[in-house]
XYZ file of C-alpha atoms in Angstrom:
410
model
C 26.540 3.339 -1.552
C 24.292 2.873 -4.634
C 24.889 -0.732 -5.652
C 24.912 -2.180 -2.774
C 22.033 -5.514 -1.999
C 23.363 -7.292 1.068
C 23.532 -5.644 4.138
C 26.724 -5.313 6.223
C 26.771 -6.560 9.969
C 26.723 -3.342 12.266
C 30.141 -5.313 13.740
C 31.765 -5.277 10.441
C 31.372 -1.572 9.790
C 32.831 -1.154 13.305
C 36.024 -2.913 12.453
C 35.885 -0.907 9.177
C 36.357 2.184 11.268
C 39.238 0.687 13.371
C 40.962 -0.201 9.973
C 40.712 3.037 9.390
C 41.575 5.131 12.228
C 44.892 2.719 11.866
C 45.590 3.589 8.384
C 45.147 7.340 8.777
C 47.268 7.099 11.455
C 49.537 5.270 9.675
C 49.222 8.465 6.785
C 49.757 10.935 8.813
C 52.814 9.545 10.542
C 54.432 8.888 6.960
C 54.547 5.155 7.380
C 52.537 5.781 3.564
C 54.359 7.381 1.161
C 52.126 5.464 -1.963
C 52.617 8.670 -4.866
C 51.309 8.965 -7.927
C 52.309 11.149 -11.011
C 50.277 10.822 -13.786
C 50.038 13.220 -17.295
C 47.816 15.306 -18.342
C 44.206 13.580 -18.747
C 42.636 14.325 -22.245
C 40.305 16.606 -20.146
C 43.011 18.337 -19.023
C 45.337 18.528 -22.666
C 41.868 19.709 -24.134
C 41.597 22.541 -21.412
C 45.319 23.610 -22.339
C 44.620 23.691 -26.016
C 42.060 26.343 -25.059
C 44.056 28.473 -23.143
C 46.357 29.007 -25.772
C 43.535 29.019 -28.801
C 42.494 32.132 -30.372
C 39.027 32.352 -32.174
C 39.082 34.813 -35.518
C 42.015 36.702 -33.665
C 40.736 36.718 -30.223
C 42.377 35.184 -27.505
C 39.792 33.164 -25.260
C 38.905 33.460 -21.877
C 40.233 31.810 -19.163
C 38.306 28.274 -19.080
C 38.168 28.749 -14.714
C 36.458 32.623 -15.534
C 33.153 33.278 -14.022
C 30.240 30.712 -15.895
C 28.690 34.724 -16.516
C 31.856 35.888 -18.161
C 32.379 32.839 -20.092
C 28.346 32.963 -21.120
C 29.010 36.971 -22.208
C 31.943 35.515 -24.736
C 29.985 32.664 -26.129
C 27.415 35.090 -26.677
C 29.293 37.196 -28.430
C 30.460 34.494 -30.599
C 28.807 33.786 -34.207
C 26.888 30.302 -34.281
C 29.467 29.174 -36.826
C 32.011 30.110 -34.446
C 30.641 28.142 -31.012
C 30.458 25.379 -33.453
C 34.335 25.383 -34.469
C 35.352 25.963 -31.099
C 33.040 22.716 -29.747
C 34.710 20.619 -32.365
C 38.369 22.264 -31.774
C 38.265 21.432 -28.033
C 35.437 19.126 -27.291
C 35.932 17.998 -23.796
C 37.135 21.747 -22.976
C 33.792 22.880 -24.112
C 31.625 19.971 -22.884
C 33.005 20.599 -19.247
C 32.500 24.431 -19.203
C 30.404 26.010 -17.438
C 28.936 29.117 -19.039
C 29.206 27.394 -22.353
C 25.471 27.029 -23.450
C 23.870 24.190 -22.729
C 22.835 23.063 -26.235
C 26.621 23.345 -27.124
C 27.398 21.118 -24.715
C 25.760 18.713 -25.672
C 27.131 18.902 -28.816
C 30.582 19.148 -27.751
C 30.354 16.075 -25.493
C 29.178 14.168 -28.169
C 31.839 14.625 -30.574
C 34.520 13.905 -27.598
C 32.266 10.701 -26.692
C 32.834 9.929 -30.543
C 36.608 10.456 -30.358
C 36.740 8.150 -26.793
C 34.561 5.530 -28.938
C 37.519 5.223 -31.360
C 40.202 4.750 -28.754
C 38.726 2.456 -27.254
C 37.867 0.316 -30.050
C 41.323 0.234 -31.214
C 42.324 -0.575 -27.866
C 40.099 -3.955 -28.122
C 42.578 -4.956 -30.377
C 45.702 -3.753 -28.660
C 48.001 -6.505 -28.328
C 49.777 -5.452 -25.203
C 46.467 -5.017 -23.524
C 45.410 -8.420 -21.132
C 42.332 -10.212 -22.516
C 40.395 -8.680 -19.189
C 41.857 -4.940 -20.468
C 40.744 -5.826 -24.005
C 37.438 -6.507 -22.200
C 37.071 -3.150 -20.421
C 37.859 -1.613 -23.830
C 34.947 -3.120 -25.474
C 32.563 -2.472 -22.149
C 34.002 1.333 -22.468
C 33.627 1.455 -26.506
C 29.863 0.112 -25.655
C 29.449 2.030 -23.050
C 30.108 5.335 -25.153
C 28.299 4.205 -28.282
C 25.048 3.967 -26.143
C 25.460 7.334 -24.322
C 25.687 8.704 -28.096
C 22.685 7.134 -29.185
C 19.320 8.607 -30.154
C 19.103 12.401 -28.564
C 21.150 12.532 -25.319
C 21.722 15.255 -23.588
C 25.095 14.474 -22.127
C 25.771 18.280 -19.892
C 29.328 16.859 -18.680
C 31.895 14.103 -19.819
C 35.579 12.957 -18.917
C 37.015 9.691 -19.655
C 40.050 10.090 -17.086
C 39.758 6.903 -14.654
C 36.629 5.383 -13.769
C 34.768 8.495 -15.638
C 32.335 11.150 -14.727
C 29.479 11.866 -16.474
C 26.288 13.909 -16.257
C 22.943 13.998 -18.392
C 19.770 16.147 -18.807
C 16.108 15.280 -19.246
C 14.074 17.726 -20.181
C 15.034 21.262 -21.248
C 17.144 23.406 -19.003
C 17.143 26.986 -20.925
C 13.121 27.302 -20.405
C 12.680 25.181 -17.104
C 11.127 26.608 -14.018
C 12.585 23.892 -11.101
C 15.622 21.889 -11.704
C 16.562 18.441 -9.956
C 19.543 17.230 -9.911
C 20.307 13.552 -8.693
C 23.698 12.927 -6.789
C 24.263 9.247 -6.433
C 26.431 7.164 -4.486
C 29.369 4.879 -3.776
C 30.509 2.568 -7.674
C 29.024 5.287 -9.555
C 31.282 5.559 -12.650
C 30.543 5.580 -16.523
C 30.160 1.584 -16.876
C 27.481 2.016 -13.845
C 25.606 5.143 -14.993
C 23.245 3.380 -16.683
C 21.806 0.142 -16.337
C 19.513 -2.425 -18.050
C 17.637 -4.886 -15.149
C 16.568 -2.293 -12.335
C 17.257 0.725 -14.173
C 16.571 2.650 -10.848
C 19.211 1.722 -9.273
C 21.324 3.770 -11.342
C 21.664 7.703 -12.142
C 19.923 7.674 -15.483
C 17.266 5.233 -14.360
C 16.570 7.342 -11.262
C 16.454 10.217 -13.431
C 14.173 9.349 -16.401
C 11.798 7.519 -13.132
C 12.052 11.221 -11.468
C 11.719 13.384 -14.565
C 7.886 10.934 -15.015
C 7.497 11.417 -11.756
C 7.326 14.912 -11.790
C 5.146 15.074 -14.989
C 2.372 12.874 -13.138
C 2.697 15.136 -10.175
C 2.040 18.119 -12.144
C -1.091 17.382 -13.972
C -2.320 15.812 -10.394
C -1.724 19.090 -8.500
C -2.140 22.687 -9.105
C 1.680 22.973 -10.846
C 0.535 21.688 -14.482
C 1.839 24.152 -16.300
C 5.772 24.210 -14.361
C 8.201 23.351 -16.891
C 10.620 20.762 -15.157
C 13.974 19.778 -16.367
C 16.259 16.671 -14.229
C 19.950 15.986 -14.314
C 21.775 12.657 -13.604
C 25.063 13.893 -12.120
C 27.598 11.402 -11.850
C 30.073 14.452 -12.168
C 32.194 13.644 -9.087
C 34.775 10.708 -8.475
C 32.769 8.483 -6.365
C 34.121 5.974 -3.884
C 34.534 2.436 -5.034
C 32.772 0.224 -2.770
C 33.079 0.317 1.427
C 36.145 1.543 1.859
C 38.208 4.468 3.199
C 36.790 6.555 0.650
C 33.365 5.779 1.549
C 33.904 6.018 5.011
C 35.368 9.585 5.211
C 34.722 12.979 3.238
C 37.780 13.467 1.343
C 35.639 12.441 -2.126
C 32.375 14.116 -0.531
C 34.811 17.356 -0.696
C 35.809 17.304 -3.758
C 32.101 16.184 -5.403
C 30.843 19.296 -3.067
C 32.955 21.715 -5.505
C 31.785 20.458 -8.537
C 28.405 20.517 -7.364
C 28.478 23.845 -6.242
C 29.941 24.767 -9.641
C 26.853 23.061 -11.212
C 24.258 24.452 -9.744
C 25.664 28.313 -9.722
C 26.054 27.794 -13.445
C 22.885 26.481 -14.910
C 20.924 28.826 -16.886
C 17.929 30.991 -15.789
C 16.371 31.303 -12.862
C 14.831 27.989 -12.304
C 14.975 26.776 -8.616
C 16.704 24.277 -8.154
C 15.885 20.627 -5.686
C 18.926 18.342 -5.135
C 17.959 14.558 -4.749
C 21.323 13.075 -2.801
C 21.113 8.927 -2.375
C 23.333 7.462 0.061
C 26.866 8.841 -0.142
C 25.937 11.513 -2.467
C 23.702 12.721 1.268
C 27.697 13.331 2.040
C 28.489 15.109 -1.164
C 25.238 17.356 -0.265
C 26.149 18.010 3.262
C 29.133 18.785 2.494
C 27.933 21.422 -0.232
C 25.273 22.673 1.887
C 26.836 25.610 3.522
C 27.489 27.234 -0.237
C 24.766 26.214 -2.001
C 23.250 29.240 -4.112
C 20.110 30.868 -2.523
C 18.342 29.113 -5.791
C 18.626 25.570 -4.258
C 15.694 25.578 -2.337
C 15.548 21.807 -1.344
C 18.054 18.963 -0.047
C 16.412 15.687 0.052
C 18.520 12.283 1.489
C 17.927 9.142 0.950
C 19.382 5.896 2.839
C 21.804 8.641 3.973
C 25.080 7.250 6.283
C 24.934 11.322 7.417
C 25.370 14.505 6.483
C 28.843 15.299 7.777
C 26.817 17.440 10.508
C 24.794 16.680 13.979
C 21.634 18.844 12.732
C 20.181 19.890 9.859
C 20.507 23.671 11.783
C 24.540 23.112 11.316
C 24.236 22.693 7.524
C 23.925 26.542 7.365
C 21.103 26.501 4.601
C 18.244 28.168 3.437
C 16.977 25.109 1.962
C 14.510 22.879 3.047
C 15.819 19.433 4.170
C 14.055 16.421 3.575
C 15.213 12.387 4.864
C 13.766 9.435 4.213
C 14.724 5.713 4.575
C 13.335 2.272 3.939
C 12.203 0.224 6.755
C 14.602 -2.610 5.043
C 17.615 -0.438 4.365
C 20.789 -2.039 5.191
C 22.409 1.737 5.686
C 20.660 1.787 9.302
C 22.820 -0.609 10.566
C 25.745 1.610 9.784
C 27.060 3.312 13.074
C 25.746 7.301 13.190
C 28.742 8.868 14.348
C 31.991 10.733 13.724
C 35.294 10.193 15.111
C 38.242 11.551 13.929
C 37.223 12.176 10.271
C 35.606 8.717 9.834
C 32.021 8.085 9.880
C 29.538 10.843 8.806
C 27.533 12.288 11.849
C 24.230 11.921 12.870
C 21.107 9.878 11.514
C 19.468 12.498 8.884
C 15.910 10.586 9.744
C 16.168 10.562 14.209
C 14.480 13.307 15.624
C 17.585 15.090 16.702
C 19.002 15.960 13.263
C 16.183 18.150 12.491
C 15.039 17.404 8.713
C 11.701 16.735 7.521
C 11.161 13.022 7.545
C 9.697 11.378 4.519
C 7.749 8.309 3.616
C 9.550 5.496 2.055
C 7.188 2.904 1.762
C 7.834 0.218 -1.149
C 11.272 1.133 -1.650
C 13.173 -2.099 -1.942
C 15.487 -1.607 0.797
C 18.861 0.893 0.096
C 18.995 1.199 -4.155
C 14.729 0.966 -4.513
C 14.187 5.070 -3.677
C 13.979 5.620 -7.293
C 11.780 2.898 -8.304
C 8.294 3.389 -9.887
C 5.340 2.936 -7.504
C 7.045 3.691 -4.441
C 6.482 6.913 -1.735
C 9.788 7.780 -1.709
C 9.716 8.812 -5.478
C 6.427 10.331 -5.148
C 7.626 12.607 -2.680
C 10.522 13.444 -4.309
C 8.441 14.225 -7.303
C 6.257 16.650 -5.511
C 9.411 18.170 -4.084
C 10.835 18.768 -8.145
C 7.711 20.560 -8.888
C 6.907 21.936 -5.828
C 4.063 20.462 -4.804
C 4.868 20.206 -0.991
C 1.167 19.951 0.207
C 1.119 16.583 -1.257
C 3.859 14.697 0.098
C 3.493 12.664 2.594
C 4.929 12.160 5.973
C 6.978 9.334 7.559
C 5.081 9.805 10.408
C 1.040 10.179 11.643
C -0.235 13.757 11.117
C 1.573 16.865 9.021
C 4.635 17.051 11.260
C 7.264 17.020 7.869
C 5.366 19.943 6.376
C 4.921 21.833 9.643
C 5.560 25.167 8.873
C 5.113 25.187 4.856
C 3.041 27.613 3.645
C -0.310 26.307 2.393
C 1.257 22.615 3.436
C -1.876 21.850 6.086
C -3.409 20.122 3.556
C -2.998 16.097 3.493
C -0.523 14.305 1.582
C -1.352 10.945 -0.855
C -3.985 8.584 1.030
């Protein structure tokens, strides 16, 4: 629910819900029977390529393989070698994890190169609509930008409305990692944006990855090396819909986030940021997440998937926040059936530690420059948990911290 400005009546999420407890009724019963049966994605012919490639004789591993057996055989490789392979199978490589990081990047850039192309010829297409000539050129745009300068693009695939991830900062020597997980009409075209850059995953990130380098030399972190990641690495729903009203894309984003975080290099902890429906994807993740992830914080969350923060079965800390003027409170706390997403991750009864939010803009502002929330979730990144401050009078969301008596920002 990223994008979102207007606020939906509390009645017309209610007869959301009744739309769809009828149509997964209606899916159930087999009154649906909507199929799809798509080919291979060019993710997916670049991952078969691999499977049956061979590097100076050697067969390579299996691209699914453990991210600490497929680090052992990169290592193993020459430079010269990672290099062929990156420009052999691009998208295989830029997607792997285990594959070093720098590589990566490298590899995603060449496939973001080769999607560039495609898409410019299909501007031209003649059997293309003047509106699909126009996504061509948004997409061609869209890629030329992600490939300018010195982007560190960690994950890419073109399939559908795209996924994407990027990196600021330097993830081989950093100490904590955050890693962003947006919300609902998060795709490639919406990764980025120009007026209120905070609103979307790279704004958020380069406004978080400051954030955190202010909060360092202001506490008594300054020398914690800090790296953040804008992961739009999961199919996110499109709008309020079905999708955003159940878990079934929550589910699958959990995986992949899982994935993520178990694969990144080092031993940095690691803070997840989740805004919105990516407070679903998290939930949803919780239970699995690595002992490294050390900190869930939600933002205008519609729930966790859960009744208590207790149920997420996690050692890390959980943080919630929301703006006084966010829309998402108006969206009914509960879970019936699969639909709807459990209880309010800022009431009392859910358990987490409950953030200040002042001077966030209402639902898409957490991110913006100025504010509490992303103060707090800068001290969170680097560790600093003495300093934030509390939704509430007193010390009551650091109760229990060690060292966290002290009080947050006046």
């Amino acid at each position: 629910m990223t994008s979102f400005d207007s606020s939906p009546t509390l009645n017309a999420w209610r007869a959301l819900l009744a739309l769809a407890v009828v149509f997964v009724m209606l899916a159930t019963t087999g009154w649906t029977a909507v199929r799809s049966h798509p080919g291979k994605t060019a993710l997916q012919t670049s991952l078969s390529a691999w499977e049956h490639g061979h590097v100076n004789g050697r067969e390579l591993p299996d691209p699914d393989a453990s991210p600490t057996r497929l680090a052992r055989f990169f290592a193993s490789l020459t430079a010269q070698q990672r290099t062929r392979l990156a420009h052999r199978y691009p998208l295989a490589v830029g997607n792997m994890n285990g594959a070093p990081v720098s590589l990566r990047y490298r590899a995603n850039r060449i496939a973001l190169d080769q999607q560039r192309k495609v898409e410019k010829k299909r501007m031209h297409d003649p059997r293309l609509t003047p509106v699909g000539k126009q996504e061509a050129g948004r997409l061609m745009h869209r890629f030329e930008a992600l490939m300018t300068g010195n982007r560190h693009i960690l994950s890419f695939d073109p399939e559908g409305s795209g996924r994407i991830a990027e990196v600021f900062g330097d993830l081989d020597t950093a100490q904590r990692v955050s890693v962003i997980v947006p919300g609902v009409d998060t795709d490639l075209l919406t990764f980025q944006k120009t007026y209120k850059n905070y609103t979307a995953p790279v704004g958020m990130a380069q406004n978080l990855y400051a954030a955190e380098n202010t909060a360092k030399s202001a506490t008594d972190t300054p020398g914690t090396r800090t790296a953040v990641i804008a992961w739009a690495d999961y199919t996110a729903p499109g709008g309020l819909g079905i999708d955003s009203a159940t878990a079934g894309r929550a589910e699958a984003g959990a995986v992949r986030l899982n994935a993520l975080v178990r694969a990144l290099p080092g031993t940095a902890q690691i803070a997840l940021f989740c805004h919105s429906y990516g407070s679903v994807v998290c939930g949803v993740a919780a239970h699995e997440l690595p002992a490294r992830v050390t900190d869930i914080a939600v933002a205008g969350s519609p729930g966790m998937r859960t009744s208590s923060a207790a149920h997420l079965h996690t050692r890390a800390r959980v943080w919630a926040m929301r703006d006084a003027n966010d829309w998402i409170q108006d969206v009914p706390y509960m879970e019936l059936g699969g639909l709807g997403h459990g209880e309010d991750p800022v009431s009392n009864a859910f358990g987490a530690r409950v953030l200040a939010a002042k001077d966030a803009q209402g639902h898409t502002g957490y991110f913006a420059p100025g504010t509490d929330s992303l103060a707090n979730f800068a001290d969170i990144g680097v560790g600093a948990y003495r300093s934030v401050t509390c939704a509430h009078e007193g010390d009551t969301c650091r109760e229990g911290l060690s060292g966290a008596s002290a009080a947050g920002r006046a």
